[in-house]
Amino acid sequence: MPCDSDKFDHTCCKKCPKGSRVLSNCNQTSETKCEPCPKGYYLDDDYYSEKCFQCGSCSLNNHMEISEPCTNESNTKCKCIEGFYCTTALQGNCESCKQVRLCPPGQGVSVHHNSTHDTVCKQCPTGTFNNKTDHLTTCQNHTRCLDLGRYLLSEGTAETDAKCGDFIPRCHWMIPASLWAGLILTLILVFIGVMCLRCKKRKRKAVITMGSSQNFVPPALPPDVIKYPRSPEIQTPTNNSKLCTEEYDGPLECDGVEHSVFSEKFGAFSVPETCLSFISEHYRSEPQEDDWPAL
């Protein structure tokens, strides 16, 4: 009668699970007795074995280090240290390592290495350089001396950087753009302030002028003008106007001398110029200010 897959072939005894070894064999009355593998040993499958396998080691002499530590169910797994890559691997465990390629000056790293692939280098293009020998540095841009305000002494190559000299002198009288902006803004504010003051002065003059016109007092007229306003009948004679036709019988006094006058129509200019009174009594002028008696 054949045994099941989990039983030992000759006696059909049960196998020990992985990580355990046979402590005692089975017989007609008892099953196989198992125990875990001791520390530093392992069994990675079901076995009918009394011994466990010894865990492997990762030697620095082979440029390896531990990737996964050993357990009673699995062996130690190794990987290559930095600067090396694995050339032979079996079930996730590296068995041999090789140093990665170092890119020389004039060449830079194009593709960085990993655990299973080497470094890829390339020639530095124009405008870049690499002056190191390693597996990490890529090509770097040349220093732009003019951008730093310095003289260019020598152009850069694929292996060397550009060399810069002293700082390029600047004109001391040149004002930075920020100062120009501040100066222009100040002038604009001053101009606006002057215009506002001028507008205020103009408004103040206009208010004073209006106030003066409202407070205007007409000149005082003499008493005779107020008492005896000019009759509309007495107008300045013109070529088409008629002479005064008022008749007057009686003496006419002029400069203290009486003159006899006949009843007739006097012209507007028939009275002597020295006469200061009109013909009619109701046109006689009131005494002037100079004629008033002293108070």
Coordinates of C-alpha atoms in Angstrom, one line a residue:
M1 CA 0.0 0.0 0.0
P2 CA 1.6 3.3 -1.1
C3 CA 2.1 6.1 1.4
D4 CA 0.6 9.6 1.2
S5 CA 2.8 12.4 0.0
D6 CA 3.3 13.6 3.6
K7 CA 4.4 10.2 4.9
F8 CA 7.8 8.5 4.7
D9 CA 8.1 6.0 1.9
H10 CA 9.2 2.8 3.7
T11 CA 7.1 2.8 6.8
C12 CA 4.5 5.3 5.9
C13 CA 5.5 7.5 8.8
K14 CA 4.4 11.2 8.9
K15 CA 7.0 13.8 7.8
C16 CA 8.0 16.7 10.0
P17 CA 6.9 20.2 8.8
K18 CA 9.5 22.7 7.6
G19 CA 11.5 24.2 10.3
S20 CA 11.3 21.0 12.3
R21 CA 13.4 17.8 12.5
V22 CA 12.6 14.2 13.5
L23 CA 13.0 13.7 17.2
S24 CA 11.8 10.0 17.2
N25 CA 10.6 7.7 14.4
C26 CA 7.2 6.3 14.1
N27 CA 6.2 2.7 14.9
Q28 CA 3.1 0.6 15.0
T29 CA 1.7 2.4 18.1
S30 CA 3.0 6.0 17.7
E31 CA 3.4 8.7 15.1
T32 CA 6.6 10.5 14.2
K33 CA 7.7 13.0 16.9
C34 CA 9.3 16.3 15.7
E35 CA 11.1 19.4 17.2
P36 CA 12.0 22.8 15.8
C37 CA 15.5 23.3 14.3
P38 CA 17.9 25.0 16.7
K39 CA 19.1 28.5 16.2
G40 CA 21.5 28.8 13.2
Y41 CA 19.8 25.9 11.4
Y42 CA 16.9 25.5 9.2
L43 CA 14.7 23.2 7.1
D44 CA 12.9 25.0 4.3
D45 CA 10.5 22.0 3.4
D46 CA 8.8 19.0 4.9
Y47 CA 11.4 16.4 5.7
Y48 CA 11.7 13.1 7.4
S49 CA 15.2 14.1 8.6
E50 CA 16.8 14.1 12.0
K51 CA 19.2 17.0 11.1
C52 CA 18.6 20.6 10.1
F53 CA 20.7 22.5 7.6
Q54 CA 23.2 25.1 8.9
C55 CA 22.4 28.7 7.9
G56 CA 24.7 30.3 5.4
S57 CA 26.7 33.5 5.9
C58 CA 27.3 36.7 4.0
S59 CA 31.0 37.4 3.8
L60 CA 32.3 41.0 3.5
N61 CA 35.3 39.4 1.8
N62 CA 33.0 38.6 -1.1
H63 CA 31.5 42.1 -0.8
M64 CA 28.2 40.8 0.6
E65 CA 25.9 41.7 3.4
I66 CA 22.8 40.2 4.9
S67 CA 19.6 40.9 3.0
E68 CA 17.3 38.6 5.1
P69 CA 18.4 36.8 8.3
C70 CA 18.2 33.0 8.7
T71 CA 15.2 31.4 10.4
N72 CA 14.3 27.8 11.2
E73 CA 12.3 27.8 7.9
S74 CA 14.6 29.7 5.5
N75 CA 18.3 30.1 4.9
T76 CA 20.1 33.5 5.1
K77 CA 19.9 35.7 2.0
C78 CA 22.7 37.9 0.9
K79 CA 23.1 41.0 -1.3
C80 CA 26.0 43.1 -2.6
I81 CA 27.4 46.0 -0.7
E82 CA 27.3 49.6 -2.1
G83 CA 29.5 49.9 -5.2
F84 CA 28.9 46.3 -6.3
Y85 CA 26.2 44.5 -8.2
C86 CA 25.2 40.8 -8.2
T87 CA 26.3 38.7 -11.1
T88 CA 24.8 35.4 -9.9
A89 CA 21.6 35.0 -7.9
L90 CA 19.5 32.0 -6.9
Q91 CA 16.1 32.2 -5.4
G92 CA 16.7 35.8 -4.3
N93 CA 20.1 35.1 -2.8
C94 CA 23.2 36.6 -4.4
E95 CA 26.1 34.2 -4.6
S96 CA 28.7 36.5 -6.3
C97 CA 29.3 40.3 -6.6
K98 CA 31.3 42.5 -8.9
Q99 CA 32.4 46.1 -8.5
V100 CA 30.4 48.6 -10.6
R101 CA 32.0 50.6 -13.3
L102 CA 33.5 54.0 -12.4
C103 CA 32.9 56.8 -14.8
P104 CA 36.2 58.6 -15.5
P105 CA 36.7 62.4 -15.9
G106 CA 35.0 63.6 -19.1
Q107 CA 32.2 61.1 -18.7
G108 CA 29.2 61.1 -16.4
V109 CA 26.8 58.6 -15.1
S110 CA 23.9 58.1 -17.5
V111 CA 22.2 55.2 -15.7
H112 CA 22.9 54.4 -12.1
H113 CA 23.6 50.8 -11.1
N114 CA 21.3 48.7 -9.1
S115 CA 21.5 45.3 -7.3
T116 CA 21.7 43.4 -10.6
H117 CA 22.9 45.9 -13.2
D118 CA 26.2 47.8 -13.7
T119 CA 26.6 51.6 -14.1
V120 CA 26.2 53.1 -17.6
C121 CA 28.5 56.1 -18.4
K122 CA 28.4 58.6 -21.3
Q123 CA 30.6 61.4 -22.7
C124 CA 29.8 64.8 -21.2
P125 CA 28.2 67.0 -23.9
T126 CA 29.3 70.6 -24.8
G127 CA 28.8 73.0 -21.9
T128 CA 29.1 70.2 -19.2
F129 CA 32.0 68.5 -17.4
N130 CA 32.9 65.8 -14.9
N131 CA 36.2 66.0 -13.1
K132 CA 35.6 63.0 -10.8
T133 CA 36.0 59.2 -11.0
D134 CA 33.1 57.5 -9.4
H135 CA 29.8 55.7 -10.0
L136 CA 27.5 58.5 -8.8
T137 CA 28.4 61.9 -10.4
T138 CA 26.6 63.0 -13.5
C139 CA 27.9 65.7 -16.0
Q140 CA 27.6 69.2 -14.5
N141 CA 27.1 72.5 -16.3
H142 CA 30.0 74.9 -16.6
T143 CA 30.0 77.9 -14.3
R144 CA 28.7 81.0 -16.1
C145 CA 31.2 83.7 -15.0
L146 CA 29.3 86.6 -16.6
D147 CA 26.1 85.7 -14.6
L148 CA 28.2 86.0 -11.5
G149 CA 29.6 89.4 -12.5
R150 CA 33.1 88.0 -13.0
Y151 CA 35.6 87.9 -15.9
L152 CA 36.0 84.6 -17.8
L153 CA 39.6 83.5 -17.6
S154 CA 39.3 80.2 -19.4
E155 CA 36.6 78.2 -21.1
G156 CA 35.5 74.9 -19.5
T157 CA 36.1 71.5 -21.1
A158 CA 34.6 68.0 -20.7
E159 CA 37.0 67.4 -17.8
T160 CA 37.3 70.9 -16.2
D161 CA 35.1 73.7 -15.2
A162 CA 35.3 77.3 -16.5
K163 CA 37.7 79.6 -14.5
C164 CA 36.4 83.0 -13.4
G165 CA 38.5 86.1 -12.5
D166 CA 37.8 89.2 -10.5
F167 CA 34.4 90.9 -10.4
I168 CA 33.6 93.2 -13.3
P169 CA 33.5 96.8 -12.0
R170 CA 30.1 98.6 -12.1
C171 CA 29.4 102.3 -12.6
H172 CA 29.0 103.8 -9.1
W173 CA 26.6 106.5 -10.4
M174 CA 24.1 104.1 -11.6
I175 CA 21.0 104.0 -9.4
P176 CA 19.2 100.7 -8.9
A177 CA 15.8 100.3 -10.5
S178 CA 14.1 100.4 -7.1
L179 CA 15.6 103.8 -6.3
W180 CA 14.5 105.1 -9.7
A181 CA 11.0 103.9 -9.0
G182 CA 11.0 105.6 -5.6
L183 CA 12.2 108.9 -7.1
I184 CA 9.6 108.9 -9.8
L185 CA 6.8 108.1 -7.3
T186 CA 8.0 111.0 -5.0
L187 CA 8.0 113.5 -7.9
I188 CA 4.5 112.4 -8.9
L189 CA 3.3 112.9 -5.3
V190 CA 4.9 116.3 -5.1
F191 CA 3.3 117.4 -8.3
I192 CA -0.2 116.2 -7.1
G193 CA 0.3 118.1 -3.9
V194 CA 1.3 121.4 -5.7
M195 CA -1.8 121.1 -8.0
C196 CA -4.0 120.5 -4.9
L197 CA -2.7 123.7 -3.2
R198 CA -3.2 125.7 -6.4
C199 CA -6.8 124.5 -6.7
K200 CA -7.5 125.4 -3.0
K201 CA -6.1 128.9 -3.6
R202 CA -8.3 129.5 -6.6
K203 CA -11.4 128.3 -4.7
R204 CA -10.5 130.6 -1.8
K205 CA -10.1 133.6 -4.2
A206 CA -13.5 132.8 -5.8
V207 CA -15.2 132.7 -2.4
I208 CA -13.7 136.1 -1.4
T209 CA -14.8 137.7 -4.7
M210 CA -18.4 136.4 -4.3
G211 CA -18.4 137.7 -0.7
S212 CA -17.2 141.1 -1.7
S213 CA -19.9 141.4 -4.4
Q214 CA -22.6 140.4 -1.9
N215 CA -21.4 143.0 0.6
F216 CA -21.3 145.8 -2.0
V217 CA -22.7 149.1 -0.7
P218 CA -23.8 151.6 -3.4
P219 CA -22.4 155.1 -3.0
A220 CA -24.3 157.7 -1.1
L221 CA -26.1 160.2 -3.3
P222 CA -26.3 164.0 -2.4
P223 CA -29.5 165.1 -0.8
D224 CA -30.6 167.1 -3.8
V225 CA -30.3 164.1 -6.1
I226 CA -32.3 162.0 -3.7
K227 CA -34.9 164.7 -3.1
Y228 CA -35.2 166.0 -6.6
P229 CA -34.5 163.2 -9.0
R230 CA -33.9 164.2 -12.6
S231 CA -37.1 164.7 -14.5
P232 CA -37.6 162.6 -17.5
E233 CA -38.6 165.7 -19.3
I234 CA -35.1 167.2 -19.0
Q235 CA -32.9 165.3 -21.4
T236 CA -29.7 166.1 -23.1
P237 CA -30.6 168.0 -26.3
T238 CA -29.9 166.3 -29.5
N239 CA -30.4 167.4 -33.1
N240 CA -33.9 165.9 -33.2
S241 CA -34.9 167.0 -29.6
K242 CA -37.0 170.1 -28.9
L243 CA -35.9 173.0 -26.7
C244 CA -37.4 173.5 -23.2
T245 CA -40.8 175.1 -23.7
E246 CA -41.6 176.1 -20.1
E247 CA -42.5 179.8 -19.8
Y248 CA -41.4 181.8 -16.8
D249 CA -42.3 185.4 -15.9
G250 CA -40.3 187.1 -13.2
P251 CA -36.8 188.0 -12.2
L252 CA -34.0 185.6 -12.6
E253 CA -31.2 185.8 -10.0
C254 CA -27.7 184.9 -11.1
D255 CA -24.6 185.6 -9.0
G256 CA -26.6 187.8 -6.7
V257 CA -27.9 190.0 -9.6
E258 CA -31.5 190.0 -10.6
H259 CA -32.4 190.0 -14.3
S260 CA -35.8 190.8 -15.7
V261 CA -37.0 188.2 -18.0
F262 CA -40.0 188.3 -20.3
S263 CA -42.4 185.5 -20.9
E264 CA -41.0 183.5 -23.7
K265 CA -39.7 180.0 -24.4
F266 CA -36.2 179.6 -23.2
G267 CA -33.9 177.3 -25.0
A268 CA -31.9 174.7 -23.3
F269 CA -28.7 176.8 -23.6
S270 CA -30.1 180.3 -23.4
V271 CA -29.3 180.5 -19.6
P272 CA -25.8 181.7 -18.8
E273 CA -23.4 179.0 -18.0
T274 CA -22.6 180.6 -14.7
C275 CA -26.1 180.1 -13.4
L276 CA -26.3 177.3 -11.0
S277 CA -30.1 177.3 -10.6
F278 CA -32.9 176.2 -12.9
I279 CA -35.7 178.5 -14.1
S280 CA -38.5 176.9 -12.2
E281 CA -38.5 177.3 -8.5
H282 CA -39.2 173.6 -7.9
Y283 CA -35.9 172.8 -9.7
R284 CA -33.9 175.0 -7.4
S285 CA -31.0 173.0 -5.9
E286 CA -30.6 172.4 -2.2
P287 CA -27.5 173.9 -0.5
Q288 CA -24.4 171.8 -1.2
E289 CA -22.1 170.4 1.5
D290 CA -19.7 173.2 1.1
D291 CA -22.4 175.8 1.6
W292 CA -23.6 174.3 4.9
P293 CA -22.7 176.3 8.0
A294 CA -20.0 175.0 10.1
L295 CA -21.2 172.9 12.9

